[in-house]
């Protein structure tokens, strides 16, 4: 099983700042990595797929990067609606696995 | 517009059974990858099971042998039969859909399953 470790667990930032979230895999996921955003009481929403591709309707301030085992989600210029929990997920091998999440909170 | 609507959750005693349903519209269950993902209260996301268009099914080790994923093509509905339920199965269960070879673009609103005596 591929274990995804996200860091930090919590990120305290102010609107307008830049957020950088990390996701590290226990073995290579060959770029088959996605990022989701989840707000309280809501289902997750796909933001980024295959490491760096924005899903339909996702603003350009969200970007993904990385390769192999180290990946990052960057949110430039945080908007009030961006404060949420973010999860990475791999589909390289079964079982599909998610990271533990990073909460981006208002400082 | 794609809609996935889950139902069937509720309170069930340990050892009991429950069947969840996910009615899809705007997205064909039989030709896409359909999964169940759960989230225990206050915890992260955990993938549970996936059903391919060709009928291949995959399960997390934590539910293998107890849960069965299936579908009704005529009703465009996905199911999750959950047997021998345990307290640790308590979670919101989401239905998620993906076009083959991609990630979960579509999610339902979730249905809560509580396993408790």
JSON list of C-alpha atoms in Angstrom, two decimals:
[
{"chain": "A", "resi": 1, "resn": "UNK", "atom": "CA", "xyz": [0.00, 0.00, 0.00]},
{"chain": "A", "resi": 2, "resn": "UNK", "atom": "CA", "xyz": [1.27, 3.47, -0.89]},
{"chain": "A", "resi": 3, "resn": "UNK", "atom": "CA", "xyz": [1.18, 5.75, 2.14]},
{"chain": "A", "resi": 4, "resn": "UNK", "atom": "CA", "xyz": [0.71, 9.46, 1.47]},
{"chain": "A", "resi": 5, "resn": "UNK", "atom": "CA", "xyz": [2.00, 11.82, 4.14]},
{"chain": "A", "resi": 6, "resn": "UNK", "atom": "CA", "xyz": [0.77, 15.40, 4.03]},
{"chain": "A", "resi": 7, "resn": "UNK", "atom": "CA", "xyz": [2.43, 18.31, 5.76]},
{"chain": "A", "resi": 8, "resn": "UNK", "atom": "CA", "xyz": [1.91, 20.47, 7.58]},
{"chain": "A", "resi": 9, "resn": "UNK", "atom": "CA", "xyz": [-1.23, 19.24, 9.33]},
{"chain": "A", "resi": 10, "resn": "UNK", "atom": "CA", "xyz": [-2.40, 22.82, 9.73]},
{"chain": "A", "resi": 11, "resn": "UNK", "atom": "CA", "xyz": [-1.37, 25.96, 7.89]},
{"chain": "A", "resi": 12, "resn": "UNK", "atom": "CA", "xyz": [-2.36, 29.32, 9.39]},
{"chain": "A", "resi": 13, "resn": "UNK", "atom": "CA", "xyz": [-2.31, 32.09, 6.82]},
{"chain": "A", "resi": 14, "resn": "UNK", "atom": "CA", "xyz": [-4.02, 35.37, 6.00]},
{"chain": "A", "resi": 15, "resn": "UNK", "atom": "CA", "xyz": [-6.06, 36.14, 2.87]},
{"chain": "A", "resi": 16, "resn": "UNK", "atom": "CA", "xyz": [-3.77, 37.24, 0.08]},
{"chain": "A", "resi": 17, "resn": "UNK", "atom": "CA", "xyz": [-0.88, 35.06, 1.23]},
{"chain": "A", "resi": 18, "resn": "UNK", "atom": "CA", "xyz": [0.56, 32.08, -0.59]},
{"chain": "A", "resi": 19, "resn": "UNK", "atom": "CA", "xyz": [-0.03, 28.51, 0.65]},
{"chain": "A", "resi": 20, "resn": "UNK", "atom": "CA", "xyz": [2.26, 25.61, -0.13]},
{"chain": "A", "resi": 21, "resn": "UNK", "atom": "CA", "xyz": [1.05, 22.13, 0.85]},
{"chain": "A", "resi": 22, "resn": "UNK", "atom": "CA", "xyz": [3.18, 19.02, 0.65]},
{"chain": "A", "resi": 23, "resn": "UNK", "atom": "CA", "xyz": [2.32, 15.39, -0.11]},
{"chain": "A", "resi": 24, "resn": "UNK", "atom": "CA", "xyz": [5.00, 12.72, 0.10]},
{"chain": "A", "resi": 25, "resn": "UNK", "atom": "CA", "xyz": [4.44, 9.16, -1.12]},
{"chain": "A", "resi": 26, "resn": "UNK", "atom": "CA", "xyz": [6.08, 6.06, 0.35]},
{"chain": "A", "resi": 27, "resn": "UNK", "atom": "CA", "xyz": [6.93, 4.96, -3.20]},
{"chain": "A", "resi": 28, "resn": "UNK", "atom": "CA", "xyz": [6.68, 6.47, -6.65]},
{"chain": "A", "resi": 29, "resn": "UNK", "atom": "CA", "xyz": [3.17, 7.24, -7.90]},
{"chain": "A", "resi": 30, "resn": "UNK", "atom": "CA", "xyz": [4.41, 8.13, -11.37]},
{"chain": "A", "resi": 31, "resn": "UNK", "atom": "CA", "xyz": [2.49, 11.38, -11.50]},
{"chain": "A", "resi": 32, "resn": "UNK", "atom": "CA", "xyz": [-0.87, 9.74, -10.76]},
{"chain": "A", "resi": 33, "resn": "UNK", "atom": "CA", "xyz": [-1.64, 12.17, -7.98]},
{"chain": "A", "resi": 34, "resn": "UNK", "atom": "CA", "xyz": [-4.62, 14.42, -7.36]},
{"chain": "A", "resi": 35, "resn": "UNK", "atom": "CA", "xyz": [-5.62, 17.12, -4.90]},
{"chain": "A", "resi": 36, "resn": "UNK", "atom": "CA", "xyz": [-9.07, 17.66, -3.44]},
{"chain": "A", "resi": 37, "resn": "UNK", "atom": "CA", "xyz": [-10.57, 20.47, -1.40]},
{"chain": "A", "resi": 38, "resn": "UNK", "atom": "CA", "xyz": [-13.16, 19.78, 1.29]},
{"chain": "A", "resi": 39, "resn": "UNK", "atom": "CA", "xyz": [-15.17, 22.33, 3.23]},
{"chain": "A", "resi": 40, "resn": "UNK", "atom": "CA", "xyz": [-17.16, 21.48, 6.39]},
{"chain": "A", "resi": 41, "resn": "UNK", "atom": "CA", "xyz": [-20.31, 19.51, 5.65]},
{"chain": "A", "resi": 42, "resn": "UNK", "atom": "CA", "xyz": [-19.47, 19.18, 1.97]},
{"chain": "A", "resi": 43, "resn": "UNK", "atom": "CA", "xyz": [-18.15, 16.47, -0.29]},
{"chain": "A", "resi": 44, "resn": "UNK", "atom": "CA", "xyz": [-14.59, 16.74, -1.58]},
{"chain": "A", "resi": 45, "resn": "UNK", "atom": "CA", "xyz": [-14.01, 18.63, -4.83]},
{"chain": "A", "resi": 46, "resn": "UNK", "atom": "CA", "xyz": [-11.35, 17.68, -7.36]},
{"chain": "A", "resi": 47, "resn": "UNK", "atom": "CA", "xyz": [-8.85, 20.52, -7.85]},
{"chain": "A", "resi": 48, "resn": "UNK", "atom": "CA", "xyz": [-5.80, 19.03, -9.55]},
{"chain": "A", "resi": 49, "resn": "UNK", "atom": "CA", "xyz": [-5.31, 15.71, -11.36]},
{"chain": "A", "resi": 50, "resn": "UNK", "atom": "CA", "xyz": [-2.23, 13.94, -12.75]},
{"chain": "A", "resi": 51, "resn": "UNK", "atom": "CA", "xyz": [-0.02, 16.16, -10.58]},
{"chain": "A", "resi": 52, "resn": "UNK", "atom": "CA", "xyz": [-0.51, 19.50, -12.34]},
{"chain": "A", "resi": 53, "resn": "UNK", "atom": "CA", "xyz": [-3.74, 19.65, -14.36]},
{"chain": "A", "resi": 54, "resn": "UNK", "atom": "CA", "xyz": [-6.51, 21.86, -13.06]},
{"chain": "A", "resi": 55, "resn": "UNK", "atom": "CA", "xyz": [-9.96, 20.31, -13.04]},
{"chain": "A", "resi": 56, "resn": "UNK", "atom": "CA", "xyz": [-12.86, 22.02, -14.77]},
{"chain": "A", "resi": 57, "resn": "UNK", "atom": "CA", "xyz": [-13.72, 25.36, -13.25]},
{"chain": "A", "resi": 58, "resn": "UNK", "atom": "CA", "xyz": [-10.76, 25.52, -10.86]},
{"chain": "A", "resi": 59, "resn": "UNK", "atom": "CA", "xyz": [-9.17, 29.00, -10.65]},
{"chain": "A", "resi": 60, "resn": "UNK", "atom": "CA", "xyz": [-5.64, 29.55, -11.90]},
{"chain": "A", "resi": 61, "resn": "UNK", "atom": "CA", "xyz": [-4.41, 30.44, -8.40]},
{"chain": "A", "resi": 62, "resn": "UNK", "atom": "CA", "xyz": [-4.38, 26.68, -7.70]},
{"chain": "A", "resi": 63, "resn": "UNK", "atom": "CA", "xyz": [-1.37, 24.86, -9.12]},
{"chain": "A", "resi": 64, "resn": "UNK", "atom": "CA", "xyz": [0.20, 21.46, -8.62]},
{"chain": "A", "resi": 65, "resn": "UNK", "atom": "CA", "xyz": [3.74, 20.26, -9.08]},
{"chain": "A", "resi": 66, "resn": "UNK", "atom": "CA", "xyz": [6.08, 17.41, -8.30]},
{"chain": "A", "resi": 67, "resn": "UNK", "atom": "CA", "xyz": [7.10, 13.98, -9.48]},
{"chain": "A", "resi": 68, "resn": "UNK", "atom": "CA", "xyz": [7.90, 10.53, -8.18]},
{"chain": "A", "resi": 69, "resn": "UNK", "atom": "CA", "xyz": [7.30, 10.75, -4.46]},
{"chain": "A", "resi": 70, "resn": "UNK", "atom": "CA", "xyz": [7.19, 14.49, -3.70]},
{"chain": "A", "resi": 71, "resn": "UNK", "atom": "CA", "xyz": [4.30, 16.71, -4.67]},
{"chain": "A", "resi": 72, "resn": "UNK", "atom": "CA", "xyz": [3.01, 20.14, -3.81]},
{"chain": "A", "resi": 73, "resn": "UNK", "atom": "CA", "xyz": [-0.18, 22.13, -4.09]},
{"chain": "A", "resi": 74, "resn": "UNK", "atom": "CA", "xyz": [0.28, 25.88, -4.22]},
{"chain": "A", "resi": 75, "resn": "UNK", "atom": "CA", "xyz": [-2.49, 28.39, -3.71]},
{"chain": "A", "resi": 76, "resn": "UNK", "atom": "CA", "xyz": [-1.29, 31.84, -4.65]},
{"chain": "A", "resi": 77, "resn": "UNK", "atom": "CA", "xyz": [-3.11, 34.82, -3.18]},
{"chain": "A", "resi": 78, "resn": "UNK", "atom": "CA", "xyz": [-5.49, 33.00, -0.78]},
{"chain": "A", "resi": 79, "resn": "UNK", "atom": "CA", "xyz": [-9.14, 33.96, -1.14]},
{"chain": "A", "resi": 80, "resn": "UNK", "atom": "CA", "xyz": [-11.58, 33.68, 1.82]},
{"chain": "A", "resi": 81, "resn": "UNK", "atom": "CA", "xyz": [-13.26, 30.67, 0.16]},
{"chain": "A", "resi": 82, "resn": "UNK", "atom": "CA", "xyz": [-9.94, 28.77, 0.01]},
{"chain": "A", "resi": 83, "resn": "UNK", "atom": "CA", "xyz": [-9.81, 28.10, 3.74]},
{"chain": "A", "resi": 84, "resn": "UNK", "atom": "CA", "xyz": [-10.60, 24.40, 3.90]},
{"chain": "A", "resi": 85, "resn": "UNK", "atom": "CA", "xyz": [-9.01, 20.97, 4.22]},
{"chain": "A", "resi": 86, "resn": "UNK", "atom": "CA", "xyz": [-6.95, 19.63, 1.31]},
{"chain": "A", "resi": 87, "resn": "UNK", "atom": "CA", "xyz": [-6.26, 15.97, 0.54]},
{"chain": "A", "resi": 88, "resn": "UNK", "atom": "CA", "xyz": [-3.91, 14.33, -1.92]},
{"chain": "A", "resi": 89, "resn": "UNK", "atom": "CA", "xyz": [-4.77, 10.96, -3.47]},
{"chain": "A", "resi": 90, "resn": "UNK", "atom": "CA", "xyz": [-2.88, 8.46, -5.62]},
{"chain": "A", "resi": 91, "resn": "UNK", "atom": "CA", "xyz": [-4.22, 6.05, -8.22]},
{"chain": "A", "resi": 92, "resn": "UNK", "atom": "CA", "xyz": [-0.91, 4.42, -9.14]},
{"chain": "A", "resi": 93, "resn": "UNK", "atom": "CA", "xyz": [-1.73, 1.16, -7.39]},
{"chain": "A", "resi": 94, "resn": "UNK", "atom": "CA", "xyz": [-4.47, -0.56, -5.43]},
{"chain": "A", "resi": 95, "resn": "UNK", "atom": "CA", "xyz": [-5.60, 0.21, -2.86]},
{"chain": "A", "resi": 96, "resn": "UNK", "atom": "CA", "xyz": [-6.29, 3.82, -3.74]},
{"chain": "A", "resi": 97, "resn": "UNK", "atom": "CA", "xyz": [-5.03, 5.94, -0.88]},
{"chain": "A", "resi": 98, "resn": "UNK", "atom": "CA", "xyz": [-5.50, 9.45, 0.44]},
{"chain": "A", "resi": 99, "resn": "UNK", "atom": "CA", "xyz": [-3.21, 11.57, 2.54]},
{"chain": "A", "resi": 100, "resn": "UNK", "atom": "CA", "xyz": [-4.27, 12.59, 6.03]},
{"chain": "A", "resi": 101, "resn": "UNK", "atom": "CA", "xyz": [-5.11, 16.14, 4.95]},
{"chain": "A", "resi": 102, "resn": "UNK", "atom": "CA", "xyz": [-3.86, 19.67, 5.52]},
{"chain": "A", "resi": 103, "resn": "UNK", "atom": "CA", "xyz": [-6.16, 22.23, 7.06]},
{"chain": "A", "resi": 104, "resn": "UNK", "atom": "CA", "xyz": [-5.65, 25.76, 5.76]},
{"chain": "A", "resi": 105, "resn": "UNK", "atom": "CA", "xyz": [-7.04, 28.09, 8.39]},
{"chain": "A", "resi": 106, "resn": "UNK", "atom": "CA", "xyz": [-7.35, 31.83, 8.73]},
{"chain": "A", "resi": 107, "resn": "UNK", "atom": "CA", "xyz": [-4.60, 33.36, 10.83]},
{"chain": "B", "resi": 1, "resn": "UNK", "atom": "CA", "xyz": [-25.25, 18.25, -14.99]},
{"chain": "B", "resi": 2, "resn": "UNK", "atom": "CA", "xyz": [-23.95, 15.22, -13.10]},
{"chain": "B", "resi": 3, "resn": "UNK", "atom": "CA", "xyz": [-25.74, 14.26, -9.91]},
{"chain": "B", "resi": 4, "resn": "UNK", "atom": "CA", "xyz": [-24.92, 11.40, -7.56]},
{"chain": "B", "resi": 5, "resn": "UNK", "atom": "CA", "xyz": [-27.44, 10.89, -4.77]},
{"chain": "B", "resi": 6, "resn": "UNK", "atom": "CA", "xyz": [-26.70, 8.45, -1.96]},
{"chain": "B", "resi": 7, "resn": "UNK", "atom": "CA", "xyz": [-29.27, 6.87, 0.31]},
{"chain": "B", "resi": 8, "resn": "UNK", "atom": "CA", "xyz": [-29.62, 3.97, 2.72]},
{"chain": "B", "resi": 9, "resn": "UNK", "atom": "CA", "xyz": [-27.55, 5.15, 5.64]},
{"chain": "B", "resi": 10, "resn": "UNK", "atom": "CA", "xyz": [-28.73, 4.99, 9.23]},
{"chain": "B", "resi": 11, "resn": "UNK", "atom": "CA", "xyz": [-28.16, 3.54, 12.67]},
{"chain": "B", "resi": 12, "resn": "UNK", "atom": "CA", "xyz": [-27.36, -0.16, 12.75]},
{"chain": "B", "resi": 13, "resn": "UNK", "atom": "CA", "xyz": [-26.19, -2.51, 15.47]},
{"chain": "B", "resi": 14, "resn": "UNK", "atom": "CA", "xyz": [-22.77, -4.16, 15.32]},
{"chain": "B", "resi": 15, "resn": "UNK", "atom": "CA", "xyz": [-22.94, -7.32, 13.24]},
{"chain": "B", "resi": 16, "resn": "UNK", "atom": "CA", "xyz": [-25.84, -6.00, 11.20]},
{"chain": "B", "resi": 17, "resn": "UNK", "atom": "CA", "xyz": [-26.20, -5.33, 7.48]},
{"chain": "B", "resi": 18, "resn": "UNK", "atom": "CA", "xyz": [-27.03, -2.28, 5.41]},
{"chain": "B", "resi": 19, "resn": "UNK", "atom": "CA", "xyz": [-27.25, -1.54, 1.69]},
{"chain": "B", "resi": 20, "resn": "UNK", "atom": "CA", "xyz": [-26.30, 1.87, 0.36]},
{"chain": "B", "resi": 21, "resn": "UNK", "atom": "CA", "xyz": [-27.51, 3.17, -2.99]},
{"chain": "B", "resi": 22, "resn": "UNK", "atom": "CA", "xyz": [-26.16, 5.86, -5.28]},
{"chain": "B", "resi": 23, "resn": "UNK", "atom": "CA", "xyz": [-28.53, 7.04, -7.99]},
{"chain": "B", "resi": 24, "resn": "UNK", "atom": "CA", "xyz": [-26.70, 8.72, -10.86]},
{"chain": "B", "resi": 25, "resn": "UNK", "atom": "CA", "xyz": [-27.95, 11.18, -13.45]},
{"chain": "B", "resi": 26, "resn": "UNK", "atom": "CA", "xyz": [-25.90, 12.75, -16.22]},
{"chain": "B", "resi": 27, "resn": "UNK", "atom": "CA", "xyz": [-23.22, 10.08, -15.67]},
{"chain": "B", "resi": 28, "resn": "UNK", "atom": "CA", "xyz": [-23.39, 6.44, -16.73]},
{"chain": "B", "resi": 29, "resn": "UNK", "atom": "CA", "xyz": [-22.59, 4.05, -13.92]},
{"chain": "B", "resi": 30, "resn": "UNK", "atom": "CA", "xyz": [-22.00, 1.09, -16.24]},
{"chain": "B", "resi": 31, "resn": "UNK", "atom": "CA", "xyz": [-19.28, 2.69, -18.37]},
{"chain": "B", "resi": 32, "resn": "UNK", "atom": "CA", "xyz": [-17.36, 4.68, -15.78]},
{"chain": "B", "resi": 33, "resn": "UNK", "atom": "CA", "xyz": [-15.34, 3.94, -12.65]},
{"chain": "B", "resi": 34, "resn": "UNK", "atom": "CA", "xyz": [-17.61, 4.14, -9.62]},
{"chain": "B", "resi": 35, "resn": "UNK", "atom": "CA", "xyz": [-16.29, 4.11, -6.07]},
{"chain": "B", "resi": 36, "resn": "UNK", "atom": "CA", "xyz": [-17.34, 4.39, -2.47]},
{"chain": "B", "resi": 37, "resn": "UNK", "atom": "CA", "xyz": [-15.20, 6.59, -0.23]},
{"chain": "B", "resi": 38, "resn": "UNK", "atom": "CA", "xyz": [-15.88, 7.01, 3.48]},
{"chain": "B", "resi": 39, "resn": "UNK", "atom": "CA", "xyz": [-15.01, 9.52, 6.14]},
{"chain": "B", "resi": 40, "resn": "UNK", "atom": "CA", "xyz": [-15.21, 8.71, 9.83]},
{"chain": "B", "resi": 41, "resn": "UNK", "atom": "CA", "xyz": [-16.35, 11.60, 12.06]},
{"chain": "B", "resi": 42, "resn": "UNK", "atom": "CA", "xyz": [-13.60, 14.21, 12.25]},
{"chain": "B", "resi": 43, "resn": "UNK", "atom": "CA", "xyz": [-11.22, 12.06, 10.20]},
{"chain": "B", "resi": 44, "resn": "UNK", "atom": "CA", "xyz": [-9.81, 11.95, 6.68]},
{"chain": "B", "resi": 45, "resn": "UNK", "atom": "CA", "xyz": [-10.96, 10.22, 3.53]},
{"chain": "B", "resi": 46, "resn": "UNK", "atom": "CA", "xyz": [-10.69, 6.45, 3.08]},
{"chain": "B", "resi": 47, "resn": "UNK", "atom": "CA", "xyz": [-11.31, 4.68, -0.22]},
{"chain": "B", "resi": 48, "resn": "UNK", "atom": "CA", "xyz": [-13.58, 1.64, 0.26]},
{"chain": "B", "resi": 49, "resn": "UNK", "atom": "CA", "xyz": [-14.37, 0.00, -3.08]},
{"chain": "B", "resi": 50, "resn": "UNK", "atom": "CA", "xyz": [-14.39, 0.54, -6.84]},
{"chain": "B", "resi": 51, "resn": "UNK", "atom": "CA", "xyz": [-16.35, -1.01, -9.71]},
{"chain": "B", "resi": 52, "resn": "UNK", "atom": "CA", "xyz": [-15.12, -0.84, -13.29]},
{"chain": "B", "resi": 53, "resn": "UNK", "atom": "CA", "xyz": [-17.31, -0.87, -16.37]},
{"chain": "B", "resi": 54, "resn": "UNK", "atom": "CA", "xyz": [-16.20, -4.43, -17.18]},
{"chain": "B", "resi": 55, "resn": "UNK", "atom": "CA", "xyz": [-17.44, -5.58, -13.77]},
{"chain": "B", "resi": 56, "resn": "UNK", "atom": "CA", "xyz": [-14.06, -5.78, -12.04]},
{"chain": "B", "resi": 57, "resn": "UNK", "atom": "CA", "xyz": [-14.37, -4.90, -8.37]},
{"chain": "B", "resi": 58, "resn": "UNK", "atom": "CA", "xyz": [-11.72, -3.78, -5.90]},
{"chain": "B", "resi": 59, "resn": "UNK", "atom": "CA", "xyz": [-11.87, -3.44, -2.13]},
{"chain": "B", "resi": 60, "resn": "UNK", "atom": "CA", "xyz": [-9.88, -1.99, 0.73]},
{"chain": "B", "resi": 61, "resn": "UNK", "atom": "CA", "xyz": [-8.49, -4.68, 3.02]},
{"chain": "B", "resi": 62, "resn": "UNK", "atom": "CA", "xyz": [-10.58, -3.27, 5.88]},
{"chain": "B", "resi": 63, "resn": "UNK", "atom": "CA", "xyz": [-13.84, -4.25, 4.14]},
{"chain": "B", "resi": 64, "resn": "UNK", "atom": "CA", "xyz": [-12.82, -7.20, 1.95]},
{"chain": "B", "resi": 65, "resn": "UNK", "atom": "CA", "xyz": [-15.12, -10.15, 2.52]},
{"chain": "B", "resi": 66, "resn": "UNK", "atom": "CA", "xyz": [-17.74, -8.02, 4.28]},
{"chain": "B", "resi": 67, "resn": "UNK", "atom": "CA", "xyz": [-18.73, -5.41, 1.67]},
{"chain": "B", "resi": 68, "resn": "UNK", "atom": "CA", "xyz": [-19.88, -5.99, -1.91]},
{"chain": "B", "resi": 69, "resn": "UNK", "atom": "CA", "xyz": [-20.11, -3.34, -4.62]},
{"chain": "B", "resi": 70, "resn": "UNK", "atom": "CA", "xyz": [-22.59, -3.77, -7.47]},
{"chain": "B", "resi": 71, "resn": "UNK", "atom": "CA", "xyz": [-24.76, -1.83, -9.87]},
{"chain": "B", "resi": 72, "resn": "UNK", "atom": "CA", "xyz": [-28.08, -1.87, -11.67]},
{"chain": "B", "resi": 73, "resn": "UNK", "atom": "CA", "xyz": [-27.47, -0.65, -15.20]},
{"chain": "B", "resi": 74, "resn": "UNK", "atom": "CA", "xyz": [-31.15, -0.17, -15.98]},
{"chain": "B", "resi": 75, "resn": "UNK", "atom": "CA", "xyz": [-31.55, 2.09, -12.94]},
{"chain": "B", "resi": 76, "resn": "UNK", "atom": "CA", "xyz": [-28.10, 3.69, -13.37]},
{"chain": "B", "resi": 77, "resn": "UNK", "atom": "CA", "xyz": [-27.52, 3.03, -9.69]},
{"chain": "B", "resi": 78, "resn": "UNK", "atom": "CA", "xyz": [-24.50, 1.88, -7.68]},
{"chain": "B", "resi": 79, "resn": "UNK", "atom": "CA", "xyz": [-24.85, -0.15, -4.50]},
{"chain": "B", "resi": 80, "resn": "UNK", "atom": "CA", "xyz": [-22.73, -1.10, -1.51]},
{"chain": "B", "resi": 81, "resn": "UNK", "atom": "CA", "xyz": [-23.90, -4.12, 0.48]},
{"chain": "B", "resi": 82, "resn": "UNK", "atom": "CA", "xyz": [-22.32, -3.92, 3.92]},
{"chain": "B", "resi": 83, "resn": "UNK", "atom": "CA", "xyz": [-22.41, -7.01, 6.14]},
{"chain": "B", "resi": 84, "resn": "UNK", "atom": "CA", "xyz": [-21.00, -7.81, 9.57]},
{"chain": "B", "resi": 85, "resn": "UNK", "atom": "CA", "xyz": [-20.78, -4.12, 10.36]},
{"chain": "B", "resi": 86, "resn": "UNK", "atom": "CA", "xyz": [-18.37, -2.93, 13.04]},
{"chain": "B", "resi": 87, "resn": "UNK", "atom": "CA", "xyz": [-18.17, 0.26, 15.09]},
{"chain": "B", "resi": 88, "resn": "UNK", "atom": "CA", "xyz": [-15.15, 1.32, 13.00]},
{"chain": "B", "resi": 89, "resn": "UNK", "atom": "CA", "xyz": [-17.35, 1.32, 9.87]},
{"chain": "B", "resi": 90, "resn": "UNK", "atom": "CA", "xyz": [-19.14, 4.38, 11.24]},
{"chain": "B", "resi": 91, "resn": "UNK", "atom": "CA", "xyz": [-18.66, 7.12, 8.67]},
{"chain": "B", "resi": 92, "resn": "UNK", "atom": "CA", "xyz": [-20.18, 9.27, 5.99]},
{"chain": "B", "resi": 93, "resn": "UNK", "atom": "CA", "xyz": [-20.13, 7.20, 2.81]},
{"chain": "B", "resi": 94, "resn": "UNK", "atom": "CA", "xyz": [-19.65, 9.07, -0.43]},
{"chain": "B", "resi": 95, "resn": "UNK", "atom": "CA", "xyz": [-20.33, 7.77, -3.90]},
{"chain": "B", "resi": 96, "resn": "UNK", "atom": "CA", "xyz": [-17.72, 9.02, -6.37]},
{"chain": "B", "resi": 97, "resn": "UNK", "atom": "CA", "xyz": [-17.49, 8.76, -10.12]},
{"chain": "B", "resi": 98, "resn": "UNK", "atom": "CA", "xyz": [-14.57, 8.98, -12.53]},
{"chain": "B", "resi": 99, "resn": "UNK", "atom": "CA", "xyz": [-14.23, 8.59, -16.27]},
{"chain": "B", "resi": 100, "resn": "UNK", "atom": "CA", "xyz": [-11.94, 5.60, -16.90]},
{"chain": "B", "resi": 101, "resn": "UNK", "atom": "CA", "xyz": [-8.31, 6.26, -16.05]},
{"chain": "B", "resi": 102, "resn": "UNK", "atom": "CA", "xyz": [-8.97, 9.47, -14.16]},
{"chain": "B", "resi": 103, "resn": "UNK", "atom": "CA", "xyz": [-9.65, 10.73, -10.68]},
{"chain": "B", "resi": 104, "resn": "UNK", "atom": "CA", "xyz": [-12.97, 11.33, -8.88]},
{"chain": "B", "resi": 105, "resn": "UNK", "atom": "CA", "xyz": [-14.53, 14.27, -10.69]},
{"chain": "B", "resi": 106, "resn": "UNK", "atom": "CA", "xyz": [-18.02, 13.69, -9.32]},
{"chain": "B", "resi": 107, "resn": "UNK", "atom": "CA", "xyz": [-19.17, 13.17, -5.74]},
{"chain": "B", "resi": 108, "resn": "UNK", "atom": "CA", "xyz": [-22.47, 12.68, -3.99]},
{"chain": "B", "resi": 109, "resn": "UNK", "atom": "CA", "xyz": [-23.43, 14.50, -0.82]},
{"chain": "B", "resi": 110, "resn": "UNK", "atom": "CA", "xyz": [-22.82, 11.44, 1.34]},
{"chain": "B", "resi": 111, "resn": "UNK", "atom": "CA", "xyz": [-24.92, 9.24, 3.61]},
{"chain": "B", "resi": 112, "resn": "UNK", "atom": "CA", "xyz": [-24.13, 8.66, 7.28]},
{"chain": "B", "resi": 113, "resn": "UNK", "atom": "CA", "xyz": [-23.78, 5.13, 8.62]},
{"chain": "B", "resi": 114, "resn": "UNK", "atom": "CA", "xyz": [-23.61, 4.77, 12.38]},
{"chain": "B", "resi": 115, "resn": "UNK", "atom": "CA", "xyz": [-22.78, 1.37, 13.84]},
{"chain": "B", "resi": 116, "resn": "UNK", "atom": "CA", "xyz": [-23.64, 1.31, 17.50]},
{"chain": "B", "resi": 117, "resn": "UNK", "atom": "CA", "xyz": [-25.59, -0.68, 20.04]}
]
